[in-house]
PDB file of C-alpha atoms in Angstrom:
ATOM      1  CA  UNK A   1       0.000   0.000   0.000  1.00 50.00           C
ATOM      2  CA  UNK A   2       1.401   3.698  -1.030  1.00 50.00           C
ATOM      3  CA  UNK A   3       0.845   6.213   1.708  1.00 51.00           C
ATOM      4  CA  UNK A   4       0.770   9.659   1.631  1.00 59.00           C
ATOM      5  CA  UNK A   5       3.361  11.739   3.306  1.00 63.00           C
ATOM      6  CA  UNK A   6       1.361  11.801   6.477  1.00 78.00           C
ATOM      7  CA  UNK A   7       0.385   8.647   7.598  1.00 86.00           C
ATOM      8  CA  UNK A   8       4.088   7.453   6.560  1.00 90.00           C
ATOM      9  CA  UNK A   9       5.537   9.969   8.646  1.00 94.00           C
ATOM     10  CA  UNK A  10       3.254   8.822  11.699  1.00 97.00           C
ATOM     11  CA  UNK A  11       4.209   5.404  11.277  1.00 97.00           C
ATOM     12  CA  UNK A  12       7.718   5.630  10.971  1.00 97.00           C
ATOM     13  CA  UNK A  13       7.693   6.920  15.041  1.00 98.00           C
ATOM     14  CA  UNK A  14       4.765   3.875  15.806  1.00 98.00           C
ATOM     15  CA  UNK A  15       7.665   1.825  13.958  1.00 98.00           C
ATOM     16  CA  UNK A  16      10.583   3.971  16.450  1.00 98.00           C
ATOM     17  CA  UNK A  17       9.027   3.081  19.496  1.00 98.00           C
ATOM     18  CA  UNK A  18       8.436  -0.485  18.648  1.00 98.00           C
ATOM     19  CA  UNK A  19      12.130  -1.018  17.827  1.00 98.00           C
ATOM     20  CA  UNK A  20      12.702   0.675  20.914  1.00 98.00           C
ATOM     21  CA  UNK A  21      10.345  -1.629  22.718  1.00 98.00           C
ATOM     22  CA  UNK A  22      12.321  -4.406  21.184  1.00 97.00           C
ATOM     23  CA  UNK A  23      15.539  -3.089  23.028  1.00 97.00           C
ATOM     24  CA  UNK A  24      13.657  -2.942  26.294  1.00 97.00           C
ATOM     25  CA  UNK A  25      13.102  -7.259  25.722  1.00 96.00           C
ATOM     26  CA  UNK A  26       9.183  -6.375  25.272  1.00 98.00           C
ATOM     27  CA  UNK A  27       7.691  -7.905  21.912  1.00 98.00           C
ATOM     28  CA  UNK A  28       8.146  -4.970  19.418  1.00 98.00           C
ATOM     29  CA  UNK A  29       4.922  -3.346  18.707  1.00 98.00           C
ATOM     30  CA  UNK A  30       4.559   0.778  18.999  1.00 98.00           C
ATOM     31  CA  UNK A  31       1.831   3.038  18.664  1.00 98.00           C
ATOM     32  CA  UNK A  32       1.185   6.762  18.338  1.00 98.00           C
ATOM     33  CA  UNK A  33      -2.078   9.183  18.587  1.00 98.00           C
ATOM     34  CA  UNK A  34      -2.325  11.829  16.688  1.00 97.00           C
ATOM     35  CA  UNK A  35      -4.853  15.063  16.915  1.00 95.00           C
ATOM     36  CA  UNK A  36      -6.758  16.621  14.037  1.00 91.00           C
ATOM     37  CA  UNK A  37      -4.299  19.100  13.325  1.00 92.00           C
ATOM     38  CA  UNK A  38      -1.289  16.704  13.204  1.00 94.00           C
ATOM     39  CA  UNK A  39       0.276  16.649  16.731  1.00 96.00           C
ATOM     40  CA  UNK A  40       1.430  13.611  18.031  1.00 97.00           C
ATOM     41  CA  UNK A  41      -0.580  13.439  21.587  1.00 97.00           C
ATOM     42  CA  UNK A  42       0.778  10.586  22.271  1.00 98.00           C
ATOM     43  CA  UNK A  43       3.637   7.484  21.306  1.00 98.00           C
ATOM     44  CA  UNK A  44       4.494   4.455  22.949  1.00 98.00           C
ATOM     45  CA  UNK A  45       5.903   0.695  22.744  1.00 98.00           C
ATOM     46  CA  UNK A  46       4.784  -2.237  24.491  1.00 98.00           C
ATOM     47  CA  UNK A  47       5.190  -2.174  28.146  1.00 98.00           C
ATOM     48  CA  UNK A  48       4.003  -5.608  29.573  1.00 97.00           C
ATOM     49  CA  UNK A  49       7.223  -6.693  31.214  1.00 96.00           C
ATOM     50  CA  UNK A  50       8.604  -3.148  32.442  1.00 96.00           C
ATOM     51  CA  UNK A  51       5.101  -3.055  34.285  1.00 95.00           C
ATOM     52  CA  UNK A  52       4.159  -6.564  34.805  1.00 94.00           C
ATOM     53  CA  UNK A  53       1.195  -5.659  33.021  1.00 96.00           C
ATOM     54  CA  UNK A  54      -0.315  -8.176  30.136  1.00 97.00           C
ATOM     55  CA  UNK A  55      -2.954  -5.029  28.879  1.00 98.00           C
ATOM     56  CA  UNK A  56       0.475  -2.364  28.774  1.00 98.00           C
ATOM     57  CA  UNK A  57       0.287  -2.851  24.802  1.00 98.00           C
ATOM     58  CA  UNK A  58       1.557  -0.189  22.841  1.00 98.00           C
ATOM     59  CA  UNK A  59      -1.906   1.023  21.490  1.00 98.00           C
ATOM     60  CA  UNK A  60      -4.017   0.626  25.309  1.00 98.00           C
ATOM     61  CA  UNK A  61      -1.614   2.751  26.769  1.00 98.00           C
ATOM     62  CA  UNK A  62      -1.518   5.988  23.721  1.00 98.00           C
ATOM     63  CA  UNK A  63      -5.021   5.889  24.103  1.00 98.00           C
ATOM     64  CA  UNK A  64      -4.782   6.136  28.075  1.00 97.00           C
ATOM     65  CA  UNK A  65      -2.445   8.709  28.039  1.00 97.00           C
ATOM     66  CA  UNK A  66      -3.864  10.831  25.005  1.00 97.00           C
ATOM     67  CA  UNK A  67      -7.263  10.802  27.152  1.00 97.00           C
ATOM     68  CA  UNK A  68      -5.930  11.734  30.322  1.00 95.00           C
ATOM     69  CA  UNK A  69      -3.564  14.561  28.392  1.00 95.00           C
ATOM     70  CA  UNK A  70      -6.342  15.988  26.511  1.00 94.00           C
ATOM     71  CA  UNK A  71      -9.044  15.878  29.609  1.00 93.00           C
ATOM     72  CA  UNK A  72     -11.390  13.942  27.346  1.00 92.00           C
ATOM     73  CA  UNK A  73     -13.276  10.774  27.549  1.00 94.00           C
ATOM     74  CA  UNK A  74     -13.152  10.430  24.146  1.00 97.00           C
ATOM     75  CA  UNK A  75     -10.949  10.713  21.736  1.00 98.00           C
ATOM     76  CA  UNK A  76     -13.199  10.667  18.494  1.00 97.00           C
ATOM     77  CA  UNK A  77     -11.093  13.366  16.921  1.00 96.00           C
ATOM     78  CA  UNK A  78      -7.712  11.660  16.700  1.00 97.00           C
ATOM     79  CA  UNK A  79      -6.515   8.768  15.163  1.00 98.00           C
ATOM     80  CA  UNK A  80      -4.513   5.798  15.786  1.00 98.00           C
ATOM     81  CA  UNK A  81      -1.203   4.712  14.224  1.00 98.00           C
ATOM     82  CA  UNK A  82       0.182   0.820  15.677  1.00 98.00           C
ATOM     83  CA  UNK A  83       2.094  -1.473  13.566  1.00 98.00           C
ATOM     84  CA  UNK A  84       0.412  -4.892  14.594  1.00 98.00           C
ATOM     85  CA  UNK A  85      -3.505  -5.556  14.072  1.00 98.00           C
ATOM     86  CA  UNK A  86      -4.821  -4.919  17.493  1.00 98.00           C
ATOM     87  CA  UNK A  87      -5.905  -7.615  19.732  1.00 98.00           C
ATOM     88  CA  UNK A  88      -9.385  -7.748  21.203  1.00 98.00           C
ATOM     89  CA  UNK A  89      -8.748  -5.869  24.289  1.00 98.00           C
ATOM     90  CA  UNK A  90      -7.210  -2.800  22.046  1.00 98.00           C
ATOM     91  CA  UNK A  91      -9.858  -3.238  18.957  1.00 98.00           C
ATOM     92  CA  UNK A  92     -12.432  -3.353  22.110  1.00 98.00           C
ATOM     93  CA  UNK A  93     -10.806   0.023  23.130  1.00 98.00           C
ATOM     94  CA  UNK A  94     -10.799   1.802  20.364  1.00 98.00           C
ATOM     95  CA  UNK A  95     -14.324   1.528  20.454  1.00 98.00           C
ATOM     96  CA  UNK A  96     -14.944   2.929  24.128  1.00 98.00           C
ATOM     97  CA  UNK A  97     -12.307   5.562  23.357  1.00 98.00           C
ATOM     98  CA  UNK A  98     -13.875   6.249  19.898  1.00 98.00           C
ATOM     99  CA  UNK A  99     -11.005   6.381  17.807  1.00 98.00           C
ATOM    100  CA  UNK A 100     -11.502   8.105  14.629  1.00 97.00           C
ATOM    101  CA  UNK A 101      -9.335   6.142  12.290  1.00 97.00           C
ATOM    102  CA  UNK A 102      -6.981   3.128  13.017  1.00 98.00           C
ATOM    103  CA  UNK A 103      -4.441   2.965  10.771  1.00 98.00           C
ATOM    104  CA  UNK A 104      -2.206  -0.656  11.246  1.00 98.00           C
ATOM    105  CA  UNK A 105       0.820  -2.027   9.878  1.00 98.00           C
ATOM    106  CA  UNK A 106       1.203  -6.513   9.793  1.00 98.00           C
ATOM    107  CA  UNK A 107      -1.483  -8.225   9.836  1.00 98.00           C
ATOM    108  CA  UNK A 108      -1.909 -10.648  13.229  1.00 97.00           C
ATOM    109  CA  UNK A 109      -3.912 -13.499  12.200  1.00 95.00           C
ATOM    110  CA  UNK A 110      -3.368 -15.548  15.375  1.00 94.00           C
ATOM    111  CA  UNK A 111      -4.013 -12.704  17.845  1.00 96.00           C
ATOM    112  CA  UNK A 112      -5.431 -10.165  15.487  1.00 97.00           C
ATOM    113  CA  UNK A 113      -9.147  -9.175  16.533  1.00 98.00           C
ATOM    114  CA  UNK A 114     -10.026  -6.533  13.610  1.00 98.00           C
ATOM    115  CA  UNK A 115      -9.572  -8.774  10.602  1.00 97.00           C
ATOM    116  CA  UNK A 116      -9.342 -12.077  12.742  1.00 97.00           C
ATOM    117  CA  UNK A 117     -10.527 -13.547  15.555  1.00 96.00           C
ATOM    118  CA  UNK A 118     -12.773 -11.531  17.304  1.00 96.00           C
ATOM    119  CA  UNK A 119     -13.422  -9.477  14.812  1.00 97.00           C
ATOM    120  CA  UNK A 120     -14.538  -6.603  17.091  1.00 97.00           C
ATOM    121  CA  UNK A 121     -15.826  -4.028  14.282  1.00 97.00           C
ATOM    122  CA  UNK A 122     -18.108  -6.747  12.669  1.00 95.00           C
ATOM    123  CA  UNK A 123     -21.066  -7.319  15.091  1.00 92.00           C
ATOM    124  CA  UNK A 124     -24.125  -5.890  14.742  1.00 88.00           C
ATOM    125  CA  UNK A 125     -24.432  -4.469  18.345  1.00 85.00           C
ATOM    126  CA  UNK A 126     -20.596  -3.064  17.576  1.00 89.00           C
ATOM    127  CA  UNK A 127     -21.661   0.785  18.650  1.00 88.00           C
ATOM    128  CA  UNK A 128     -18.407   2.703  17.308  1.00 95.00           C
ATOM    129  CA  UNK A 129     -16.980   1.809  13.910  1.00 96.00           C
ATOM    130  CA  UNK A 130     -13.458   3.476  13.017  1.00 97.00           C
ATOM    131  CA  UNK A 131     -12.427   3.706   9.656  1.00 97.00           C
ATOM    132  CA  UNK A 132      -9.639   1.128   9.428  1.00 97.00           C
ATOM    133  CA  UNK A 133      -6.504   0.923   7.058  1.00 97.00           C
ATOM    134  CA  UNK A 134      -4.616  -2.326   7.738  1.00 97.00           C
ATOM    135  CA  UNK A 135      -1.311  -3.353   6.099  1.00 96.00           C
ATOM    136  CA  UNK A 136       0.503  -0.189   6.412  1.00 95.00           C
ATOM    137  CA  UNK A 137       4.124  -0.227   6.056  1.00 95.00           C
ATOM    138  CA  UNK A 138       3.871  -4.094   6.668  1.00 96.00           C
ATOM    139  CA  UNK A 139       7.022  -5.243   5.522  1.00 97.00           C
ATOM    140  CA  UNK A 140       8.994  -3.424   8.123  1.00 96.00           C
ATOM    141  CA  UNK A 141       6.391  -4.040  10.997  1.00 97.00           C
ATOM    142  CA  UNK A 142       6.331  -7.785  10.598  1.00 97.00           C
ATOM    143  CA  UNK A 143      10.021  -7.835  10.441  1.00 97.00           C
ATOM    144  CA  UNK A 144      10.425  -6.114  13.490  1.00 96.00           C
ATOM    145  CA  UNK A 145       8.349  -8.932  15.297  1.00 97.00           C
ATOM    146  CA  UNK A 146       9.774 -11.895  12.879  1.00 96.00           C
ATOM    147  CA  UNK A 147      13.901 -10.893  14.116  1.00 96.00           C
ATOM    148  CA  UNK A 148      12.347 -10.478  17.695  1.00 96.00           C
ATOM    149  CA  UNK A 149      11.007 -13.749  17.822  1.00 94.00           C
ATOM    150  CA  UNK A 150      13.709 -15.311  15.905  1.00 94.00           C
ATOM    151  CA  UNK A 151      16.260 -14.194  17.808  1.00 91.00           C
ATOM    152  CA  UNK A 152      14.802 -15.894  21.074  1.00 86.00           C
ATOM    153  CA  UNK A 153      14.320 -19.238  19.516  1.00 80.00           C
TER     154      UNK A 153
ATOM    155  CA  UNK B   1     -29.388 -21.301  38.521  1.00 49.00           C
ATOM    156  CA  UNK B   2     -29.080 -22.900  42.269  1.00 50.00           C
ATOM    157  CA  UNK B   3     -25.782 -21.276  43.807  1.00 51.00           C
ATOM    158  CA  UNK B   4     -23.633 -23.341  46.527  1.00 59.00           C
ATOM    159  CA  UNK B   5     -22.916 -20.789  49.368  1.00 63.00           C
ATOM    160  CA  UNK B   6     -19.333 -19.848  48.379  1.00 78.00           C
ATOM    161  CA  UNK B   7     -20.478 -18.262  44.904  1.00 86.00           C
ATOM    162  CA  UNK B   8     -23.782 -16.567  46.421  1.00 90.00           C
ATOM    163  CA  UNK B   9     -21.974 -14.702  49.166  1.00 94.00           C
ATOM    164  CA  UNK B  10     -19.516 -13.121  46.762  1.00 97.00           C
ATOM    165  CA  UNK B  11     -22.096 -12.583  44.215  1.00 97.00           C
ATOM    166  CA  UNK B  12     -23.901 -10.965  47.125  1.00 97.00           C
ATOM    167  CA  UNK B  13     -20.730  -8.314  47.521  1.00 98.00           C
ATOM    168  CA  UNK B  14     -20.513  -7.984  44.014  1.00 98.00           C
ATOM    169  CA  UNK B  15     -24.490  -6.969  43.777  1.00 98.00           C
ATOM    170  CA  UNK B  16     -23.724  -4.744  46.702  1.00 98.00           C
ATOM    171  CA  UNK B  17     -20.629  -2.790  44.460  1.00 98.00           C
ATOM    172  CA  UNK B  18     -23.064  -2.616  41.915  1.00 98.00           C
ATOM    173  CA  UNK B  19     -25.934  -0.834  43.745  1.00 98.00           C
ATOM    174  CA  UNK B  20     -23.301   1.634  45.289  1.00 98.00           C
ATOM    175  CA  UNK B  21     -22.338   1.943  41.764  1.00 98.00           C
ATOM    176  CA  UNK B  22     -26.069   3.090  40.810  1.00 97.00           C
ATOM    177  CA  UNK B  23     -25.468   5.484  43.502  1.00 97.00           C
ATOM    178  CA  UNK B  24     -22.763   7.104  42.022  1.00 97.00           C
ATOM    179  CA  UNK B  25     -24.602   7.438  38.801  1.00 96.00           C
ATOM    180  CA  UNK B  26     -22.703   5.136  37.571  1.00 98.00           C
ATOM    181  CA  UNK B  27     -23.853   1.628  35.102  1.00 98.00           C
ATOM    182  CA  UNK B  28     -24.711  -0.802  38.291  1.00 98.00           C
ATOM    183  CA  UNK B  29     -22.329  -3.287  38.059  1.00 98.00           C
ATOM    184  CA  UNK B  30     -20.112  -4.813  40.579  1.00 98.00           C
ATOM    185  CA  UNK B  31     -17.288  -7.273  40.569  1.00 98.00           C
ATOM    186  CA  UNK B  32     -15.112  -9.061  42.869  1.00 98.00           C
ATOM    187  CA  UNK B  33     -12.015 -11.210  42.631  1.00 98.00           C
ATOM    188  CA  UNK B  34     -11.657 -13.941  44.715  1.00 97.00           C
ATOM    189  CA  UNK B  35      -8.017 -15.928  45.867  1.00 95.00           C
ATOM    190  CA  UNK B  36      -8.282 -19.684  46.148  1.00 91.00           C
ATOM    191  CA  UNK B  37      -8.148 -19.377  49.616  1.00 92.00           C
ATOM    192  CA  UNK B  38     -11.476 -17.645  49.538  1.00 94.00           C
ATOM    193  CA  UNK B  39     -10.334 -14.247  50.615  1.00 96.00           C
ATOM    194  CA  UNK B  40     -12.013 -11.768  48.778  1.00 97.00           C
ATOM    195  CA  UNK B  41      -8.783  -9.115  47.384  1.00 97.00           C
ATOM    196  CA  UNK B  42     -10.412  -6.755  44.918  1.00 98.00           C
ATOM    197  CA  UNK B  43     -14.016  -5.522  44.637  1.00 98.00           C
ATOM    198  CA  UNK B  44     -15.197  -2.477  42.650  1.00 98.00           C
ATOM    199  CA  UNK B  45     -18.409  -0.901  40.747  1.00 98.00           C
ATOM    200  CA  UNK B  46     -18.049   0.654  37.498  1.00 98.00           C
ATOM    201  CA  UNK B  47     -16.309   3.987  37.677  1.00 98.00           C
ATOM    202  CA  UNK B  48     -16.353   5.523  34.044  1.00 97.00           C
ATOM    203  CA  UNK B  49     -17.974   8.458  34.852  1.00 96.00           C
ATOM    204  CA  UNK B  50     -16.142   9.578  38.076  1.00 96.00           C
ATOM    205  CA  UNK B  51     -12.569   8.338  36.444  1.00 95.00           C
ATOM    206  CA  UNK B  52     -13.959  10.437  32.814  1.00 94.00           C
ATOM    207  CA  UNK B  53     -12.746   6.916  31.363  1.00 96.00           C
ATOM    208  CA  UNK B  54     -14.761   4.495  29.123  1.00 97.00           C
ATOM    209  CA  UNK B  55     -12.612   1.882  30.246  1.00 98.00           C
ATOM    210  CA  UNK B  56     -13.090   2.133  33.455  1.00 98.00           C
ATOM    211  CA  UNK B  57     -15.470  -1.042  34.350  1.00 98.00           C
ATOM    212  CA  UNK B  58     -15.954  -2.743  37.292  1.00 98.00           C
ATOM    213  CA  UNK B  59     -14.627  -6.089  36.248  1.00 98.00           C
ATOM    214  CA  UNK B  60     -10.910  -4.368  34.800  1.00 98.00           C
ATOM    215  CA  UNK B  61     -10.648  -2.607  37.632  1.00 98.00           C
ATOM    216  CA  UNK B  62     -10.685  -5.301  40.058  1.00 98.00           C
ATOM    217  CA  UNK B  63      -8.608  -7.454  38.059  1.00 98.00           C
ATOM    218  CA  UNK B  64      -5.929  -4.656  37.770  1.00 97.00           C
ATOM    219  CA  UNK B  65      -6.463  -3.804  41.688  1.00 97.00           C
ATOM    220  CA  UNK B  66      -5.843  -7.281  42.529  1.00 97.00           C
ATOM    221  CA  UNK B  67      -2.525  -8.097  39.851  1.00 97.00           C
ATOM    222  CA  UNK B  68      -1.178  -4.966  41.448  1.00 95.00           C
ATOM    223  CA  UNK B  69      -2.160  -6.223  45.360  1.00 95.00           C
ATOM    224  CA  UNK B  70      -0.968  -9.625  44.816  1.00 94.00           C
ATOM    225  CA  UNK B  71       2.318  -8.229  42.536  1.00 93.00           C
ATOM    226  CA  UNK B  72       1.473 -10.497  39.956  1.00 92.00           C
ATOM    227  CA  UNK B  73       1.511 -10.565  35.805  1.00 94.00           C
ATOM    228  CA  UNK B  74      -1.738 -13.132  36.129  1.00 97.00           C
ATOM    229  CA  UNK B  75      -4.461 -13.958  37.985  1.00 98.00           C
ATOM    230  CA  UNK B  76      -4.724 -17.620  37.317  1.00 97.00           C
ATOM    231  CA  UNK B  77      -5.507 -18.824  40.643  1.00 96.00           C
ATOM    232  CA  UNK B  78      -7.924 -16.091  41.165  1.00 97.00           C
ATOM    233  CA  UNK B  79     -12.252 -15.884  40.211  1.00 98.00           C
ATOM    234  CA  UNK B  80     -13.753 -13.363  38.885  1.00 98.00           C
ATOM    235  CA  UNK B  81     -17.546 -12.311  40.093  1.00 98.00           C
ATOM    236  CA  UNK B  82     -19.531  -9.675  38.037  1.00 98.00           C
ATOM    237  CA  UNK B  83     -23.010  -9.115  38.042  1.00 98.00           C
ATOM    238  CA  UNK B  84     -23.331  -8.548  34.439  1.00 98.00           C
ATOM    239  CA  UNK B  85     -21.733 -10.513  31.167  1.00 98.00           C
ATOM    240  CA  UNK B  86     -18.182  -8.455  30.944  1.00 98.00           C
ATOM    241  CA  UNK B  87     -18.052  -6.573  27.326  1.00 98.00           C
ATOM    242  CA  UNK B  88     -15.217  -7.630  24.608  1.00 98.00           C
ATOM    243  CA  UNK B  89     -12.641  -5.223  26.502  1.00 98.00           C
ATOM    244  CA  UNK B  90     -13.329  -7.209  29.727  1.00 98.00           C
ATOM    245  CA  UNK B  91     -13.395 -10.400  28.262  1.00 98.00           C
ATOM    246  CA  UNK B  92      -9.768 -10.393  26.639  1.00 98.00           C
ATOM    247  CA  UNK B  93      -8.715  -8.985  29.901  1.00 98.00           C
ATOM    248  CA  UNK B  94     -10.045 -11.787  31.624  1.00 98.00           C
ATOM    249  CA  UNK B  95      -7.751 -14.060  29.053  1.00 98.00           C
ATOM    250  CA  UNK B  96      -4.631 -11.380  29.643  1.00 98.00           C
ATOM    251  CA  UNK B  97      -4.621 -11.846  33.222  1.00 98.00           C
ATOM    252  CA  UNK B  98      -5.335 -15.464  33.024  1.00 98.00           C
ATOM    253  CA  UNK B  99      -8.405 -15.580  35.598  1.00 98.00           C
ATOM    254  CA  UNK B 100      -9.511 -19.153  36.678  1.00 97.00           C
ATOM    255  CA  UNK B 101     -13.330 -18.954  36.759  1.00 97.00           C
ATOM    256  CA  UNK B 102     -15.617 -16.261  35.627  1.00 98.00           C
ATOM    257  CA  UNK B 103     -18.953 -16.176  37.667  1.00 98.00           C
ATOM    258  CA  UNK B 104     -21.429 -13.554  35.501  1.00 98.00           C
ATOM    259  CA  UNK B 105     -25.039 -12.493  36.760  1.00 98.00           C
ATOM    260  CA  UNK B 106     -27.583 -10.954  34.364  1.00 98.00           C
ATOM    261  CA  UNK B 107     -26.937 -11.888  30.413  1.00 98.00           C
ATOM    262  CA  UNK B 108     -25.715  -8.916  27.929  1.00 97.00           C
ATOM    263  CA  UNK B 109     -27.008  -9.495  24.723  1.00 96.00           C
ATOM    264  CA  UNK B 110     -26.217  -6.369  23.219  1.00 94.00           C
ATOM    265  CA  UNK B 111     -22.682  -5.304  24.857  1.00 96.00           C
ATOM    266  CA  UNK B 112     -21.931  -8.924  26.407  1.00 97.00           C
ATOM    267  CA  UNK B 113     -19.113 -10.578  24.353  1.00 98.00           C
ATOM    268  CA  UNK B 114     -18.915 -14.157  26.292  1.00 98.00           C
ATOM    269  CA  UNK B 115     -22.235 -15.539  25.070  1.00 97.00           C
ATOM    270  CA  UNK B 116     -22.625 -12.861  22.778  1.00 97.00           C
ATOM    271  CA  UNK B 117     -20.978 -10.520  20.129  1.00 96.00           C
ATOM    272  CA  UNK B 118     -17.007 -11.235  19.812  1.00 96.00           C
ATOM    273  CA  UNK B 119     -17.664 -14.494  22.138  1.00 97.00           C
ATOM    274  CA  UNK B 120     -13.702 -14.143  22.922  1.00 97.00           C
ATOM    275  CA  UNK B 121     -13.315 -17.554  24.001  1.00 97.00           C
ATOM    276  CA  UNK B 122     -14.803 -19.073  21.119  1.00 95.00           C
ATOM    277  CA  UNK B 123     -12.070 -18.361  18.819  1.00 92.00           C
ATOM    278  CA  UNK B 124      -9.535 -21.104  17.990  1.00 88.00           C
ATOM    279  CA  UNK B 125      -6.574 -18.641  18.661  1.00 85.00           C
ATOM    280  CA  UNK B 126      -8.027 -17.476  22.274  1.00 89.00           C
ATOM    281  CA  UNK B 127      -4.666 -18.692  24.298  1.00 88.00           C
ATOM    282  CA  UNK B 128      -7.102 -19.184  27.295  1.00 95.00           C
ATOM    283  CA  UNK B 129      -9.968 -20.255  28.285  1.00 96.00           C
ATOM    284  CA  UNK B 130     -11.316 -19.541  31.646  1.00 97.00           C
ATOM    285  CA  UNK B 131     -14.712 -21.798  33.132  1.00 97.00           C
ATOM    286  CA  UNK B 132     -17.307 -19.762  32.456  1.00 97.00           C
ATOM    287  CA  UNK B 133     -20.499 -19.735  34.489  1.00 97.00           C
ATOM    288  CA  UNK B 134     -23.259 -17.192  33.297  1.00 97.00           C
ATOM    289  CA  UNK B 135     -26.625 -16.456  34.465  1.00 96.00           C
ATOM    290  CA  UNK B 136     -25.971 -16.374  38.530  1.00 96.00           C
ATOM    291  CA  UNK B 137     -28.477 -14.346  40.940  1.00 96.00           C
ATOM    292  CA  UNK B 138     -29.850 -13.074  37.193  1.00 96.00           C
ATOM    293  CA  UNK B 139     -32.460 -11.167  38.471  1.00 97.00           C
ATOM    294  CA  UNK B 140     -31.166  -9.442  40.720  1.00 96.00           C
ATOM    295  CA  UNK B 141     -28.578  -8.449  38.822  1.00 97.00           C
ATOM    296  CA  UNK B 142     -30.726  -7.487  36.119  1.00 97.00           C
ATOM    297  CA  UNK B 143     -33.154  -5.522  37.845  1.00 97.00           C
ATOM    298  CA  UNK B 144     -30.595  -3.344  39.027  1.00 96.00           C
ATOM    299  CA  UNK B 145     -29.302  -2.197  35.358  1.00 97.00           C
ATOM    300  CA  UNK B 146     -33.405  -2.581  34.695  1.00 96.00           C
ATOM    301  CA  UNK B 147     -34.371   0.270  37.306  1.00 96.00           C
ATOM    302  CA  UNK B 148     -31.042   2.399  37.052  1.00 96.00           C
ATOM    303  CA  UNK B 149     -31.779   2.642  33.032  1.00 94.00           C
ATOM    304  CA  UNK B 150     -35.628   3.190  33.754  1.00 94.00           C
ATOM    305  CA  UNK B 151     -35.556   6.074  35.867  1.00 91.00           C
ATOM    306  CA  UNK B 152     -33.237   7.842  33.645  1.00 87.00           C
ATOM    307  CA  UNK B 153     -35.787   7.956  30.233  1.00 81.00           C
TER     308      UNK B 153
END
């Protein structure tokens, strides 16, 4: 998939903070929110060992902090840059958050809940529906996670 | 559903979270996890509207209370009470922390994604799968989201 300046630019620091993440032994995903007029509000990596955590992913915790930055519930204005398919607990919070796009890089078909599993989006009593654009920059997101696993087999 | 007295008395503290919930002006529901030795460790009411976060349900916030009191990544000696089916978010945190048993009062068909919706645990890549009993003190449970939703049209 091409992208436009934009969205390449926004994954490129979702991509930063998952190699980042990697360095930090926590499986490399990252994740970034950004505001209608461009700001990054928020950018993280996975955090599930630093805090002992299993729900610290990358994408649960921009959304936590982009909330509790801008002093809103929701965040139905900004949207969401993470280089793996979220997993049900982040697709599920997207929704509650309100996310206005979701914008993903590889595809997770084992733990995946968007265009797998779960398939959060897809139900008819699904009340918030973000416009989604998987496969983003995939190559270099599923790399990321292929050398991380790799490299502890 | 005929309860043995274990399961009724902490259903009976979870119902009681869930009224104070009400109270609050908050969605009445209540949860409570227990340890295998029967001590109760965590037990909240929703709190979305005091904490101004959708995320914020009674069921994720015990479980997080309790990984955080106990120091641990999971919960997989530990039951989880709630008086209503948890939602998709809840449910995948239920498989993150690993929780033994889930105990559920009053059936969600619209927001309910155990028996419903996403049914998280019915996927063949959910990497858990907790015993699930649904459908305990349903009533009451029930008539407490019944009444709180009723004198709010």
């Amino acid at each position: 998939m091409t992208l436009s300046p934009m969205p390449a630019r926004f994954m490129a620091v979702a991509l930063a903070e998952a190699a980042a993440a990697a360095r930090r032994h926590e499986v490399p995903v990252g994740a970034v929110i950004v505001a209608p007029d461009g700001k990054i509000i928020a950018q993280n990596g996975n955090r599930c060992v630093e805090l002992s955590d299993p729900t610290a992913h990358a994408e649960f915790l921009v959304m936590r902090q982009a909330a509790s930055q801008l002093s809103c519930t929701y965040l139905d204005q900004c949207d969401l840059y993470v280089t793996l398919e979220p997993c049900a607990l982040c697709a599920a919070a997207i929704g509650l958050f309100r996310i206005r796009r979701v914008y993903f890089g590889a595809y997770d078909p084992k733990g995946g809940a968007i265009e797998h599993g779960a398939r959060i989006f897809s139900h008819p009593a699904a009340h918030w529906q973000p416009e989604i654009y998987g496969g983003l920059q995939e190559t270099d997101c599923a790399a990321l996670l292929r050398n991380f696993f790799h490299a502890r087999r």
